[in-house]
Amino acid sequence: MLTPELMESLTDQLDAALQSGRECTRLTLQVPDLSLDDAYAIQAAGVERRVARGERITGYKMGLTSKAKRDQMNLNSPVYGVLTDRMQVPDNGPFSLSFGIHPKIEPEIAFLIGAPLSGHVTREQVRDACMGVSAALEILDSRYVGFKYFSLPDVIADNCSSSHYVLSSQMFAGDMDVGDLAMAMAINGTVVQTASSAAISGHPLDSVVQLCAMLAEHGKSLLPGQIVLAGAATLAEALSPGLDVTLDVESLGRVSVRMA
Ligand code: OOG
Ligand code: MG
């Protein structure tokens, strides 16, 4: 357990990096035995500050759900972070990189939750509770020096490297099997990453199953109207001004964003 003072100081460091756009050193350099529970408590404290500044929680993101990403980061378990309204970028809209530290982008699938979901749920229960599904892009940005953290507690405390997200303006309602859809992310017209949606936790709905179980450990659940980003299907690509990024997902259509 962290002392309240240390908890406050670690939350301050990440929050200052977020607000200033200046990277900080990873927390496990100061607290080598930072636990996963402490890390989620720091994440929650950071989100509380954002809410106090006027942001509204819109849902959750799953991370490290694909083998490609876990291998890249050398980490072995999925994690979750919190999304807010200020993090959403309109489909096809411009996105200013001016406040970013070292942003990257990755292809995802998003669910709109229509009914409460909590604790241990099945894939079928998640499917029935989802009101919509769409293609999505997640813009990541780690607050840590060089986007390097090497440990689960570090990335969890940093709200799982979340920065922004783009949902396709086409949201599909009703039954659609999203278990094996072809996904292709292109930058300035050239396809740079491809995968099946099966790369996301074996099935994107299973990401939501895992999310509900993890949320329950922290006394939380999914509420109607919330968004879930199910996790990236491939590695992330670095962003710089002038890049146009599009993601096409079979049957779901396109989502895009322009870097300014
Ligand atoms: C952690 C966040 C991972 C995903 O979809 O796998 C993530 C990171 O890559 O720094 O959002
Ligand atoms: Mg992601």
XYZ file of C-alpha atoms and ligand atoms in Angstrom:
272
model
C 0.000 0.000 0.000
C 1.201 3.487 -0.865
C 1.061 6.290 1.659
C -1.455 9.003 0.715
C 1.486 11.397 0.173
C 3.263 9.076 -2.263
C -0.013 8.334 -4.050
C -0.591 12.084 -4.454
C 2.953 12.682 -5.678
C 2.807 9.886 -8.299
C -0.598 11.107 -9.500
C 0.823 14.655 -9.721
C 3.755 13.555 -11.863
C 1.572 11.872 -14.477
C -1.050 14.618 -14.411
C 1.612 17.318 -14.874
C 3.040 15.402 -17.861
C -0.448 15.068 -19.342
C -1.229 18.753 -18.941
C 2.152 20.162 -19.963
C 3.009 17.718 -22.751
C 6.371 17.102 -21.028
C 7.284 13.479 -20.394
C 8.130 12.105 -16.941
C 10.130 9.131 -15.705
C 8.314 5.858 -15.163
C 6.882 5.414 -11.697
C 8.540 2.053 -11.002
C 11.919 3.807 -10.946
C 10.691 5.447 -7.709
C 8.520 2.577 -6.458
C 9.915 -0.670 -7.875
C 7.246 -2.797 -6.184
C 4.242 -0.734 -7.322
C 1.331 -3.201 -7.332
C -1.367 -3.513 -9.983
C -3.983 -2.349 -7.443
C -1.896 0.720 -6.581
C -1.464 1.391 -10.298
C -5.243 1.269 -10.886
C -5.697 3.556 -7.860
C -3.280 6.096 -9.417
C -5.134 5.776 -12.740
C -8.455 6.439 -10.948
C -6.993 9.428 -9.074
C -5.771 10.897 -12.375
C -9.206 10.424 -13.940
C -10.818 12.050 -10.874
C -8.712 15.147 -11.488
C -9.809 15.255 -15.106
C -13.438 14.957 -14.068
C -12.900 17.790 -11.548
C -11.611 19.862 -14.504
C -14.865 19.233 -16.382
C -14.292 16.026 -18.347
C -17.018 13.398 -18.454
C -16.294 9.651 -18.438
C -17.548 8.088 -21.691
C -16.315 4.514 -21.263
C -13.236 2.310 -21.178
C -10.433 1.054 -23.385
C -8.894 -2.374 -23.291
C -5.187 -2.607 -23.999
C -2.644 -5.323 -24.727
C -5.400 -7.602 -25.987
C -3.449 -8.656 -29.073
C -0.446 -10.949 -29.076
C 1.389 -8.558 -31.425
C 1.132 -5.717 -28.908
C 1.927 -7.840 -25.876
C 5.043 -9.173 -27.619
C 6.086 -5.650 -28.652
C 5.789 -4.333 -25.101
C 7.003 -7.594 -23.543
C 3.951 -7.624 -21.261
C 1.669 -10.547 -20.674
C -1.766 -9.424 -19.619
C -4.601 -7.175 -20.794
C -5.167 -3.861 -19.024
C -7.895 -1.234 -19.043
C -8.047 2.556 -19.066
C -10.779 5.188 -18.848
C -12.115 7.302 -21.739
C -13.548 10.815 -21.429
C -15.505 13.098 -23.739
C -12.475 15.374 -24.294
C -10.580 12.436 -25.773
C -13.021 11.951 -28.647
C -12.057 13.308 -32.065
C -14.768 13.487 -34.763
C -14.622 10.975 -37.620
C -12.749 12.470 -40.556
C -11.794 15.443 -38.422
C -8.461 17.137 -37.959
C -6.370 16.273 -34.913
C -3.734 18.668 -33.668
C -0.519 16.985 -32.620
C 0.695 20.150 -30.908
C 0.036 18.872 -27.367
C 1.206 15.341 -28.008
C 4.467 13.933 -26.656
C 5.071 10.938 -28.935
C 1.657 9.957 -30.318
C 0.899 6.727 -32.151
C -2.257 5.335 -33.758
C -3.764 1.853 -33.865
C -6.772 0.063 -35.398
C -9.586 -0.956 -33.092
C -13.249 -1.924 -32.866
C -15.597 -0.044 -30.516
C -18.808 -1.172 -28.855
C -21.634 1.023 -27.611
C -23.092 -0.528 -24.462
C -26.889 -0.559 -24.275
C -27.585 -2.389 -21.011
C -25.690 -2.657 -17.701
C -22.959 -5.315 -17.627
C -21.085 -6.311 -14.524
C -18.850 -9.022 -13.163
C -18.576 -12.400 -14.808
C -20.510 -12.259 -18.068
C -20.511 -14.458 -21.162
C -19.765 -13.455 -24.762
C -23.485 -13.886 -25.506
C -24.479 -11.575 -22.645
C -22.048 -8.954 -23.950
C -23.387 -9.343 -27.495
C -26.949 -8.871 -26.244
C -25.986 -5.823 -24.178
C -24.194 -4.085 -27.074
C -26.309 -1.526 -28.892
C -23.807 -0.774 -31.622
C -20.395 -1.559 -33.041
C -18.057 0.511 -35.196
C -14.554 0.817 -36.594
C -12.350 2.975 -34.354
C -8.866 4.454 -34.228
C -7.063 4.952 -30.944
C -4.438 7.665 -30.652
C -2.003 6.617 -27.931
C 0.502 8.782 -26.129
C 2.588 7.646 -23.211
C 3.519 10.231 -20.593
C 6.787 8.347 -20.018
C 10.170 9.239 -21.461
C 10.562 7.672 -24.896
C 7.176 5.849 -24.651
C 9.058 3.249 -22.613
C 7.635 1.741 -19.470
C 8.360 -2.016 -19.519
C 5.916 -2.875 -16.748
C 2.170 -3.305 -16.299
C 1.911 -1.017 -13.227
C 3.567 1.838 -15.136
C 1.243 1.616 -18.134
C -1.871 1.128 -15.993
C -1.072 4.176 -13.823
C -0.676 6.186 -17.051
C -4.267 5.336 -18.043
C -2.854 2.776 -20.474
C -1.167 5.317 -22.753
C -4.532 6.690 -23.773
C -4.755 10.045 -25.505
C -7.679 10.257 -27.957
C -10.084 8.084 -29.921
C -12.063 8.336 -33.136
C -15.299 6.405 -33.672
C -16.654 5.841 -37.156
C -19.738 7.944 -37.812
C -21.305 4.702 -39.094
C -22.331 2.748 -36.004
C -23.985 -0.615 -36.681
C -26.863 -1.765 -34.543
C -28.192 -5.289 -34.441
C -26.603 -8.652 -34.923
C -23.278 -8.640 -36.671
C -20.631 -11.298 -36.103
C -17.471 -9.282 -35.456
C -15.303 -12.322 -34.684
C -13.304 -12.427 -37.914
C -13.470 -9.163 -39.858
C -10.615 -7.976 -42.096
C -9.060 -4.743 -40.792
C -6.669 -2.530 -42.810
C -5.117 0.699 -41.546
C -3.642 3.026 -44.170
C -1.469 6.135 -43.864
C -1.653 8.597 -46.744
C -3.277 5.901 -48.863
C -0.749 3.119 -48.214
C -1.871 0.157 -46.136
C 0.540 -0.181 -43.193
C -1.173 -2.664 -40.862
C -3.613 -5.495 -41.520
C -5.184 -8.096 -39.246
C -8.355 -10.003 -38.538
C -10.497 -8.717 -35.682
C -9.839 -12.164 -34.169
C -6.439 -10.727 -33.155
C -8.341 -8.731 -30.502
C -8.596 -11.159 -27.551
C -9.518 -14.009 -29.955
C -12.864 -12.231 -30.431
C -13.512 -8.521 -29.751
C -16.551 -9.369 -27.597
C -14.228 -11.377 -25.321
C -12.340 -8.139 -24.609
C -15.542 -6.798 -23.092
C -15.965 -10.037 -21.106
C -12.449 -9.535 -19.681
C -13.079 -5.841 -19.071
C -16.199 -6.573 -17.003
C -14.261 -9.041 -14.841
C -11.435 -6.535 -14.271
C -13.848 -3.670 -13.545
C -15.631 -5.828 -10.972
C -12.360 -6.171 -9.057
C -12.463 -2.397 -8.598
C -16.175 -2.234 -7.831
C -17.052 -0.877 -11.271
C -19.287 -1.983 -14.133
C -20.338 -0.940 -17.634
C -23.306 1.390 -17.970
C -25.692 2.024 -20.862
C -24.321 4.674 -23.208
C -20.675 3.874 -22.488
C -18.146 3.101 -25.210
C -15.629 0.279 -25.057
C -12.546 0.266 -27.263
C -11.827 -3.447 -27.521
C -8.046 -3.114 -28.054
C -5.723 -2.878 -31.017
C -5.607 -5.608 -33.639
C -2.035 -4.716 -34.713
C 0.991 -2.698 -33.646
C 0.631 1.077 -33.431
C 2.152 3.477 -36.005
C 3.950 6.726 -35.092
C 2.154 9.962 -35.962
C 3.447 13.232 -37.392
C 1.763 16.309 -38.893
C 0.350 15.884 -42.382
C -0.534 12.201 -42.072
C -4.010 11.013 -43.072
C -4.975 7.796 -41.329
C -7.874 5.575 -42.369
C -9.080 2.263 -41.061
C -11.350 0.022 -43.118
C -13.084 -2.810 -41.325
C -14.948 -5.418 -43.369
C -18.731 -4.916 -43.010
C -18.241 -1.983 -40.602
C -16.820 0.603 -42.992
C -14.286 3.363 -42.557
C -13.061 5.739 -39.881
C -10.412 8.377 -40.515
C -8.494 11.255 -38.983
C -6.133 13.922 -40.369
C -3.035 14.964 -38.421
C -2.540 18.718 -38.273
C -0.514 0.418 -24.076
C -1.900 0.565 -24.591
C -2.263 -0.599 -25.444
C -3.981 -1.552 -27.018
O -4.991 -1.367 -27.716
O -3.348 -2.608 -27.009
C -3.533 -0.422 -26.178
C 0.528 0.869 -25.049
O 0.602 0.387 -26.177
O 1.326 1.735 -24.626
O -4.203 0.575 -26.157
Mg -5.535 0.628 -27.866
